[in-house]
Amino acid sequence: MADAAVPAFIQRLWRLPTTPPRRGRKSALTVESVVGTAVRLADNGGLDAATLPKVAEELDVTAMSLYRYVGSKHELLQLMMDAASEPRIPERTASGWREGLHLWAVDLWILYRSRPWLPRVPIYRAPSGPHQIAWLERGFTQLAATDLDWKEKLAALTLLSGYVRQSALLQRELEEGREPNQAQADSEREYGAALRLVVTSEEFPQTAAMLASQVLGNDSAGDDDPDQGFLEGLELVLDGLAAQIADPD
């Protein structure tokens, strides 16, 4: 495929060679250096630390000069997201589609937990970069032996990746909302105790029953392990997918 047929954004995502300007001194900037700097700033200070002006300041250039390499602030975020989403090598060979997708989801969870700014990047378009496509390919590979059609496979991976992303985002926000050094179980117990003062069984019978069950802040359930709730929800999602695969009608 000729480069001219590939949109400029895709060229930058895939680091395709571009025709250099015929005149003028060659710039020291590249897509790689701009995006790499932005990712480093985000790793160190969160997404707010990786704005175009801050990236420009780090590279000692003007913010306007960066647009030749990243197109727009939205595009910079998409370039950062793909660059920071290096595919993980599965820890073992899966014995079937369910174990394969379980490992896929856990590896994505680990990535999001290690780089908490990633799930905060707004999703402006479908996966387009090489790293994102590698994650998609790995997911498709796990579903290859099933009878799901392509629409169903896409729906399954969209649901699963969305669950992982939202879980990582929610977990991080809850952590940020707690008092310094406060354990998750303690925060949940405080929440439950406060709600029991105002939630009545007459008005909210199901919620009141949940609060009375003491499920919130139950240390024996591993509530201070951020992976525990994620893994329990993951099994529910996979249960639903298993039902669809077993009975597609």
PDB file of C-alpha atoms in Angstrom:
ATOM      1  CA  MET A   1       0.000   0.000   0.000  1.00  0.00           C
ATOM      2  CA  ALA A   2       1.388   3.390  -0.954  1.00  0.00           C
ATOM      3  CA  ASP A   3       2.054   5.731   1.960  1.00  0.00           C
ATOM      4  CA  ALA A   4      -0.135   8.339   0.274  1.00  0.00           C
ATOM      5  CA  ALA A   5      -3.133   6.034   0.780  1.00  0.00           C
ATOM      6  CA  VAL A   6      -2.509   5.731   4.529  1.00  0.00           C
ATOM      7  CA  PRO A   7      -3.998   8.510   6.695  1.00  0.00           C
ATOM      8  CA  ALA A   8      -1.397  10.687   8.397  1.00  0.00           C
ATOM      9  CA  PHE A   9      -2.508   9.589  11.868  1.00  0.00           C
ATOM     10  CA  ILE A  10      -2.086   5.903  10.981  1.00  0.00           C
ATOM     11  CA  GLN A  11       1.322   6.671   9.495  1.00  0.00           C
ATOM     12  CA  ARG A  12       2.366   8.176  12.794  1.00  0.00           C
ATOM     13  CA  LEU A  13       0.840   5.362  14.859  1.00  0.00           C
ATOM     14  CA  TRP A  14       2.695   2.712  12.880  1.00  0.00           C
ATOM     15  CA  ARG A  15       5.824   4.866  12.461  1.00  0.00           C
ATOM     16  CA  LEU A  16       5.679   4.569   8.689  1.00  0.00           C
ATOM     17  CA  PRO A  17       8.384   6.512   6.816  1.00  0.00           C
ATOM     18  CA  THR A  18       7.317   9.889   5.526  1.00  0.00           C
ATOM     19  CA  THR A  19       8.788  12.087   2.842  1.00  0.00           C
ATOM     20  CA  PRO A  20      11.141  14.597   4.516  1.00  0.00           C
ATOM     21  CA  PRO A  21      10.923  18.286   3.582  1.00  0.00           C
ATOM     22  CA  ARG A  22      13.145  19.191   0.642  1.00  0.00           C
ATOM     23  CA  ARG A  23      14.515  22.329   2.208  1.00  0.00           C
ATOM     24  CA  GLY A  24      15.686  23.403   5.607  1.00  0.00           C
ATOM     25  CA  ARG A  25      17.633  21.792   8.387  1.00  0.00           C
ATOM     26  CA  LYS A  26      16.497  18.345   9.503  1.00  0.00           C
ATOM     27  CA  SER A  27      14.567  18.522  12.784  1.00  0.00           C
ATOM     28  CA  ALA A  28      15.855  16.681  15.823  1.00  0.00           C
ATOM     29  CA  LEU A  29      12.255  15.902  16.750  1.00  0.00           C
ATOM     30  CA  THR A  30      10.521  12.698  15.718  1.00  0.00           C
ATOM     31  CA  VAL A  31       7.165  11.127  16.490  1.00  0.00           C
ATOM     32  CA  GLU A  32       9.059   8.668  18.669  1.00  0.00           C
ATOM     33  CA  SER A  33      10.813  11.347  20.716  1.00  0.00           C
ATOM     34  CA  VAL A  34       7.658  13.427  21.209  1.00  0.00           C
ATOM     35  CA  VAL A  35       5.456  10.481  22.177  1.00  0.00           C
ATOM     36  CA  GLY A  36       8.182   8.914  24.315  1.00  0.00           C
ATOM     37  CA  THR A  37       8.577  12.158  26.244  1.00  0.00           C
ATOM     38  CA  ALA A  38       4.829  12.430  26.766  1.00  0.00           C
ATOM     39  CA  VAL A  39       4.626   8.846  28.049  1.00  0.00           C
ATOM     40  CA  ARG A  40       7.507   9.462  30.457  1.00  0.00           C
ATOM     41  CA  LEU A  41       5.801  12.587  31.802  1.00  0.00           C
ATOM     42  CA  ALA A  42       2.544  10.684  32.252  1.00  0.00           C
ATOM     43  CA  ASP A  43       4.318   7.814  34.017  1.00  0.00           C
ATOM     44  CA  ASN A  44       5.920  10.263  36.430  1.00  0.00           C
ATOM     45  CA  GLY A  45       3.091  12.736  36.975  1.00  0.00           C
ATOM     46  CA  GLY A  46      -0.141  11.392  35.536  1.00  0.00           C
ATOM     47  CA  LEU A  47      -2.055  12.390  32.446  1.00  0.00           C
ATOM     48  CA  ASP A  48      -2.180  16.071  33.407  1.00  0.00           C
ATOM     49  CA  ALA A  49       1.624  16.174  33.288  1.00  0.00           C
ATOM     50  CA  ALA A  50       1.712  15.227  29.608  1.00  0.00           C
ATOM     51  CA  THR A  51       0.041  18.198  27.907  1.00  0.00           C
ATOM     52  CA  LEU A  52       1.456  19.593  24.677  1.00  0.00           C
ATOM     53  CA  PRO A  53       2.911  22.697  26.407  1.00  0.00           C
ATOM     54  CA  LYS A  54       4.630  20.531  29.033  1.00  0.00           C
ATOM     55  CA  VAL A  55       5.977  18.133  26.420  1.00  0.00           C
ATOM     56  CA  ALA A  56       7.264  21.119  24.429  1.00  0.00           C
ATOM     57  CA  GLU A  57       8.931  22.553  27.518  1.00  0.00           C
ATOM     58  CA  GLU A  58      10.607  19.214  28.209  1.00  0.00           C
ATOM     59  CA  LEU A  59      11.932  19.093  24.637  1.00  0.00           C
ATOM     60  CA  ASP A  60      12.849  22.799  24.648  1.00  0.00           C
ATOM     61  CA  VAL A  61      10.696  23.618  21.628  1.00  0.00           C
ATOM     62  CA  THR A  62       7.479  25.530  21.025  1.00  0.00           C
ATOM     63  CA  ALA A  63       4.166  23.771  21.459  1.00  0.00           C
ATOM     64  CA  MET A  64       3.198  24.683  17.896  1.00  0.00           C
ATOM     65  CA  SER A  65       6.216  22.822  16.535  1.00  0.00           C
ATOM     66  CA  LEU A  66       4.858  19.565  17.930  1.00  0.00           C
ATOM     67  CA  TYR A  67       1.760  19.523  15.739  1.00  0.00           C
ATOM     68  CA  ARG A  68       3.794  18.317  12.780  1.00  0.00           C
ATOM     69  CA  TYR A  69       4.541  15.144  14.748  1.00  0.00           C
ATOM     70  CA  VAL A  70       1.340  14.488  16.677  1.00  0.00           C
ATOM     71  CA  GLY A  71      -1.378  16.278  14.701  1.00  0.00           C
ATOM     72  CA  SER A  72      -3.461  17.420  17.689  1.00  0.00           C
ATOM     73  CA  LYS A  73      -3.767  17.050  21.436  1.00  0.00           C
ATOM     74  CA  HIS A  74      -6.306  14.258  20.924  1.00  0.00           C
ATOM     75  CA  GLU A  75      -3.941  12.467  18.590  1.00  0.00           C
ATOM     76  CA  LEU A  76      -1.105  12.785  21.099  1.00  0.00           C
ATOM     77  CA  LEU A  77      -3.215  10.923  23.642  1.00  0.00           C
ATOM     78  CA  GLN A  78      -3.945   8.125  21.163  1.00  0.00           C
ATOM     79  CA  LEU A  79      -0.265   7.871  20.247  1.00  0.00           C
ATOM     80  CA  MET A  80       0.642   7.751  23.928  1.00  0.00           C
ATOM     81  CA  MET A  81      -1.954   5.087  24.668  1.00  0.00           C
ATOM     82  CA  ASP A  82      -0.666   2.788  21.967  1.00  0.00           C
ATOM     83  CA  ALA A  83       3.006   3.385  22.781  1.00  0.00           C
ATOM     84  CA  ALA A  84       2.406   2.641  26.471  1.00  0.00           C
ATOM     85  CA  SER A  85       0.331  -0.498  25.834  1.00  0.00           C
ATOM     86  CA  GLU A  86       3.128  -2.917  25.124  1.00  0.00           C
ATOM     87  CA  PRO A  87       1.728  -6.424  24.642  1.00  0.00           C
ATOM     88  CA  ARG A  88       2.434  -8.772  27.521  1.00  0.00           C
ATOM     89  CA  ILE A  89       3.768 -12.257  26.924  1.00  0.00           C
ATOM     90  CA  PRO A  90       1.284 -14.772  28.391  1.00  0.00           C
ATOM     91  CA  GLU A  91       2.643 -16.455  31.496  1.00  0.00           C
ATOM     92  CA  ARG A  92       1.599 -19.856  30.195  1.00  0.00           C
ATOM     93  CA  THR A  93      -0.212 -21.522  27.332  1.00  0.00           C
ATOM     94  CA  ALA A  94      -3.935 -21.496  27.954  1.00  0.00           C
ATOM     95  CA  SER A  95      -5.841 -24.774  27.936  1.00  0.00           C
ATOM     96  CA  GLY A  96      -8.917 -23.255  26.304  1.00  0.00           C
ATOM     97  CA  TRP A  97     -10.654 -20.027  25.345  1.00  0.00           C
ATOM     98  CA  ARG A  98     -11.793 -19.258  28.905  1.00  0.00           C
ATOM     99  CA  GLU A  99      -8.364 -19.555  30.480  1.00  0.00           C
ATOM    100  CA  GLY A 100      -6.891 -17.691  27.526  1.00  0.00           C
ATOM    101  CA  LEU A 101      -9.251 -14.739  27.939  1.00  0.00           C
ATOM    102  CA  HIS A 102      -8.774 -14.834  31.704  1.00  0.00           C
ATOM    103  CA  LEU A 103      -5.009 -14.433  31.222  1.00  0.00           C
ATOM    104  CA  TRP A 104      -5.612 -11.752  28.573  1.00  0.00           C
ATOM    105  CA  ALA A 105      -7.823  -9.743  30.924  1.00  0.00           C
ATOM    106  CA  VAL A 106      -5.462 -10.143  33.892  1.00  0.00           C
ATOM    107  CA  ASP A 107      -2.503  -8.976  31.808  1.00  0.00           C
ATOM    108  CA  LEU A 108      -4.481  -5.933  30.675  1.00  0.00           C
ATOM    109  CA  TRP A 109      -5.420  -5.259  34.321  1.00  0.00           C
ATOM    110  CA  ILE A 110      -1.729  -5.436  35.309  1.00  0.00           C
ATOM    111  CA  LEU A 111      -0.875  -2.952  32.553  1.00  0.00           C
ATOM    112  CA  TYR A 112      -3.565  -0.524  33.706  1.00  0.00           C
ATOM    113  CA  ARG A 113      -2.543  -0.854  37.338  1.00  0.00           C
ATOM    114  CA  SER A 114       1.107  -0.218  36.471  1.00  0.00           C
ATOM    115  CA  ARG A 115       0.204   2.814  34.362  1.00  0.00           C
ATOM    116  CA  PRO A 116      -2.952   4.229  35.991  1.00  0.00           C
ATOM    117  CA  TRP A 117      -3.132   7.115  33.539  1.00  0.00           C
ATOM    118  CA  LEU A 118      -3.853   4.724  30.657  1.00  0.00           C
ATOM    119  CA  PRO A 119      -7.527   3.989  31.435  1.00  0.00           C
ATOM    120  CA  ARG A 120      -8.033   7.732  31.845  1.00  0.00           C
ATOM    121  CA  VAL A 121      -7.174   8.422  28.218  1.00  0.00           C
ATOM    122  CA  PRO A 122     -10.424   9.249  26.390  1.00  0.00           C
ATOM    123  CA  ILE A 123     -11.212   6.754  23.651  1.00  0.00           C
ATOM    124  CA  TYR A 124     -11.718   8.785  20.487  1.00  0.00           C
ATOM    125  CA  ARG A 125     -11.521   5.895  18.033  1.00  0.00           C
ATOM    126  CA  ALA A 126     -11.337   2.110  17.757  1.00  0.00           C
ATOM    127  CA  PRO A 127      -7.968   0.378  18.359  1.00  0.00           C
ATOM    128  CA  SER A 128      -5.673   1.406  15.514  1.00  0.00           C
ATOM    129  CA  GLY A 129      -2.036   1.203  16.624  1.00  0.00           C
ATOM    130  CA  PRO A 130       0.309  -1.805  16.466  1.00  0.00           C
ATOM    131  CA  HIS A 131       0.269  -2.464  20.213  1.00  0.00           C
ATOM    132  CA  GLN A 132      -3.512  -2.215  20.411  1.00  0.00           C
ATOM    133  CA  ILE A 133      -3.903  -4.488  17.408  1.00  0.00           C
ATOM    134  CA  ALA A 134      -1.544  -6.978  19.079  1.00  0.00           C
ATOM    135  CA  TRP A 135      -3.866  -7.080  22.103  1.00  0.00           C
ATOM    136  CA  LEU A 136      -6.840  -7.521  19.771  1.00  0.00           C
ATOM    137  CA  GLU A 137      -5.086 -10.313  17.884  1.00  0.00           C
ATOM    138  CA  ARG A 138      -4.307 -12.135  21.112  1.00  0.00           C
ATOM    139  CA  GLY A 139      -7.955 -11.940  22.130  1.00  0.00           C
ATOM    140  CA  PHE A 140      -9.163 -13.181  18.752  1.00  0.00           C
ATOM    141  CA  THR A 141      -6.717 -16.081  18.983  1.00  0.00           C
ATOM    142  CA  GLN A 142      -8.353 -17.258  22.216  1.00  0.00           C
ATOM    143  CA  LEU A 143     -11.777 -17.237  20.550  1.00  0.00           C
ATOM    144  CA  ALA A 144     -10.663 -18.830  17.276  1.00  0.00           C
ATOM    145  CA  ALA A 145     -11.831 -22.314  18.237  1.00  0.00           C
ATOM    146  CA  THR A 146     -15.318 -21.170  19.245  1.00  0.00           C
ATOM    147  CA  ASP A 147     -18.354 -20.917  16.988  1.00  0.00           C
ATOM    148  CA  LEU A 148     -18.780 -17.197  17.594  1.00  0.00           C
ATOM    149  CA  ASP A 149     -18.954 -15.100  14.453  1.00  0.00           C
ATOM    150  CA  TRP A 150     -16.778 -12.013  14.014  1.00  0.00           C
ATOM    151  CA  LYS A 151     -19.434  -9.646  15.290  1.00  0.00           C
ATOM    152  CA  GLU A 152     -19.782 -11.705  18.454  1.00  0.00           C
ATOM    153  CA  LYS A 153     -16.033 -11.946  18.916  1.00  0.00           C
ATOM    154  CA  LEU A 154     -15.691  -8.182  18.609  1.00  0.00           C
ATOM    155  CA  ALA A 155     -18.537  -7.705  21.086  1.00  0.00           C
ATOM    156  CA  ALA A 156     -16.932 -10.136  23.532  1.00  0.00           C
ATOM    157  CA  LEU A 157     -13.546  -8.403  23.466  1.00  0.00           C
ATOM    158  CA  THR A 158     -15.157  -4.968  23.662  1.00  0.00           C
ATOM    159  CA  LEU A 159     -17.122  -6.029  26.735  1.00  0.00           C
ATOM    160  CA  LEU A 160     -14.118  -7.661  28.365  1.00  0.00           C
ATOM    161  CA  SER A 161     -11.688  -4.824  27.686  1.00  0.00           C
ATOM    162  CA  GLY A 162     -14.290  -2.317  28.856  1.00  0.00           C
ATOM    163  CA  TYR A 163     -14.734  -4.227  32.101  1.00  0.00           C
ATOM    164  CA  VAL A 164     -10.975  -4.253  32.721  1.00  0.00           C
ATOM    165  CA  ARG A 165     -10.619  -0.565  31.902  1.00  0.00           C
ATOM    166  CA  GLN A 166     -13.526   0.525  34.084  1.00  0.00           C
ATOM    167  CA  SER A 167     -12.419  -1.710  36.964  1.00  0.00           C
ATOM    168  CA  ALA A 168      -8.914  -0.243  36.916  1.00  0.00           C
ATOM    169  CA  LEU A 169     -10.280   3.293  36.712  1.00  0.00           C
ATOM    170  CA  LEU A 170     -12.758   2.722  39.550  1.00  0.00           C
ATOM    171  CA  GLN A 171     -10.150   1.084  41.770  1.00  0.00           C
ATOM    172  CA  ARG A 172      -7.733   3.964  41.271  1.00  0.00           C
ATOM    173  CA  GLU A 173     -10.372   6.604  41.959  1.00  0.00           C
ATOM    174  CA  LEU A 174     -11.480   4.837  45.139  1.00  0.00           C
ATOM    175  CA  GLU A 175      -7.863   4.685  46.282  1.00  0.00           C
ATOM    176  CA  GLU A 176      -7.456   8.403  45.652  1.00  0.00           C
ATOM    177  CA  GLY A 177     -10.666   9.153  47.537  1.00  0.00           C
ATOM    178  CA  ARG A 178      -9.671   7.352  50.734  1.00  0.00           C
ATOM    179  CA  GLU A 179      -7.930   9.003  53.636  1.00  0.00           C
ATOM    180  CA  PRO A 180      -4.122   8.643  53.596  1.00  0.00           C
ATOM    181  CA  ASN A 181      -3.072   5.136  54.729  1.00  0.00           C
ATOM    182  CA  GLN A 182      -6.707   4.057  55.120  1.00  0.00           C
ATOM    183  CA  ALA A 183      -7.322   0.456  54.102  1.00  0.00           C
ATOM    184  CA  GLN A 184     -10.078  -0.331  51.636  1.00  0.00           C
ATOM    185  CA  ALA A 185     -11.862  -2.550  54.171  1.00  0.00           C
ATOM    186  CA  ASP A 186     -11.915   0.274  56.729  1.00  0.00           C
ATOM    187  CA  SER A 187     -13.282   2.688  54.131  1.00  0.00           C
ATOM    188  CA  GLU A 188     -16.024   0.235  53.182  1.00  0.00           C
ATOM    189  CA  ARG A 189     -16.969  -0.343  56.818  1.00  0.00           C
ATOM    190  CA  GLU A 190     -17.296   3.410  57.355  1.00  0.00           C
ATOM    191  CA  TYR A 191     -19.420   3.677  54.220  1.00  0.00           C
ATOM    192  CA  GLY A 192     -21.673   0.826  55.305  1.00  0.00           C
ATOM    193  CA  ALA A 193     -22.059   2.154  58.842  1.00  0.00           C
ATOM    194  CA  ALA A 194     -23.026   5.609  57.577  1.00  0.00           C
ATOM    195  CA  LEU A 195     -25.576   4.265  55.107  1.00  0.00           C
ATOM    196  CA  ARG A 196     -27.196   1.996  57.700  1.00  0.00           C
ATOM    197  CA  LEU A 197     -28.171   5.168  59.572  1.00  0.00           C
ATOM    198  CA  VAL A 198     -30.233   6.487  56.670  1.00  0.00           C
ATOM    199  CA  VAL A 199     -31.182   3.517  54.462  1.00  0.00           C
ATOM    200  CA  THR A 200     -34.367   1.861  55.711  1.00  0.00           C
ATOM    201  CA  SER A 201     -35.719  -1.546  54.773  1.00  0.00           C
ATOM    202  CA  GLU A 202     -39.125   0.018  54.088  1.00  0.00           C
ATOM    203  CA  GLU A 203     -37.808   2.358  51.396  1.00  0.00           C
ATOM    204  CA  PHE A 204     -34.810   0.400  50.085  1.00  0.00           C
ATOM    205  CA  PRO A 205     -35.346  -3.248  51.114  1.00  0.00           C
ATOM    206  CA  GLN A 206     -32.660  -4.813  48.913  1.00  0.00           C
ATOM    207  CA  THR A 207     -29.983  -2.243  49.698  1.00  0.00           C
ATOM    208  CA  ALA A 208     -30.763  -2.493  53.397  1.00  0.00           C
ATOM    209  CA  ALA A 209     -30.394  -6.272  53.219  1.00  0.00           C
ATOM    210  CA  MET A 210     -27.027  -5.872  51.512  1.00  0.00           C
ATOM    211  CA  LEU A 211     -25.816  -3.484  54.221  1.00  0.00           C
ATOM    212  CA  ALA A 212     -27.069  -5.805  56.966  1.00  0.00           C
ATOM    213  CA  SER A 213     -25.108  -8.698  55.447  1.00  0.00           C
ATOM    214  CA  GLN A 214     -21.829  -7.003  56.448  1.00  0.00           C
ATOM    215  CA  VAL A 215     -20.407  -7.796  53.017  1.00  0.00           C
ATOM    216  CA  LEU A 216     -18.733  -4.373  52.971  1.00  0.00           C
ATOM    217  CA  GLY A 217     -15.396  -4.305  54.734  1.00  0.00           C
ATOM    218  CA  ASN A 218     -15.338  -8.040  55.360  1.00  0.00           C
ATOM    219  CA  ASP A 219     -11.604  -8.714  55.804  1.00  0.00           C
ATOM    220  CA  SER A 220     -12.056 -12.461  55.404  1.00  0.00           C
ATOM    221  CA  ALA A 221     -13.172 -11.914  51.807  1.00  0.00           C
ATOM    222  CA  GLY A 222      -9.843 -10.321  50.871  1.00  0.00           C
ATOM    223  CA  ASP A 223     -11.282  -6.835  50.567  1.00  0.00           C
ATOM    224  CA  ASP A 224      -7.896  -5.157  50.835  1.00  0.00           C
ATOM    225  CA  ASP A 225      -6.652  -7.044  47.777  1.00  0.00           C
ATOM    226  CA  PRO A 226      -7.517  -4.841  44.766  1.00  0.00           C
ATOM    227  CA  ASP A 227      -7.303  -7.901  42.525  1.00  0.00           C
ATOM    228  CA  GLN A 228      -9.987  -9.829  44.411  1.00  0.00           C
ATOM    229  CA  GLY A 229     -13.030  -7.837  43.338  1.00  0.00           C
ATOM    230  CA  PHE A 230     -11.708  -7.569  39.800  1.00  0.00           C
ATOM    231  CA  LEU A 231     -11.216 -11.329  39.505  1.00  0.00           C
ATOM    232  CA  GLU A 232     -14.671 -12.074  40.908  1.00  0.00           C
ATOM    233  CA  GLY A 233     -16.282  -9.743  38.381  1.00  0.00           C
ATOM    234  CA  LEU A 234     -14.149 -11.188  35.603  1.00  0.00           C
ATOM    235  CA  GLU A 235     -15.513 -14.657  36.289  1.00  0.00           C
ATOM    236  CA  LEU A 236     -19.074 -13.322  36.001  1.00  0.00           C
ATOM    237  CA  VAL A 237     -18.270 -11.795  32.606  1.00  0.00           C
ATOM    238  CA  LEU A 238     -16.673 -15.041  31.433  1.00  0.00           C
ATOM    239  CA  ASP A 239     -19.666 -17.011  32.724  1.00  0.00           C
ATOM    240  CA  GLY A 240     -21.890 -14.932  30.453  1.00  0.00           C
ATOM    241  CA  LEU A 241     -19.608 -15.485  27.479  1.00  0.00           C
ATOM    242  CA  ALA A 242     -19.502 -19.221  28.221  1.00  0.00           C
ATOM    243  CA  ALA A 243     -23.290 -19.331  28.142  1.00  0.00           C
ATOM    244  CA  GLN A 244     -23.308 -17.575  24.754  1.00  0.00           C
ATOM    245  CA  ILE A 245     -20.706 -19.963  23.332  1.00  0.00           C
ATOM    246  CA  ALA A 246     -22.544 -23.025  24.659  1.00  0.00           C
ATOM    247  CA  ASP A 247     -25.956 -21.861  23.402  1.00  0.00           C
ATOM    248  CA  PRO A 248     -25.565 -19.250  20.637  1.00  0.00           C
ATOM    249  CA  ASP A 249     -29.310 -19.212  20.016  1.00  0.00           C
TER     250      ASP A 249
END
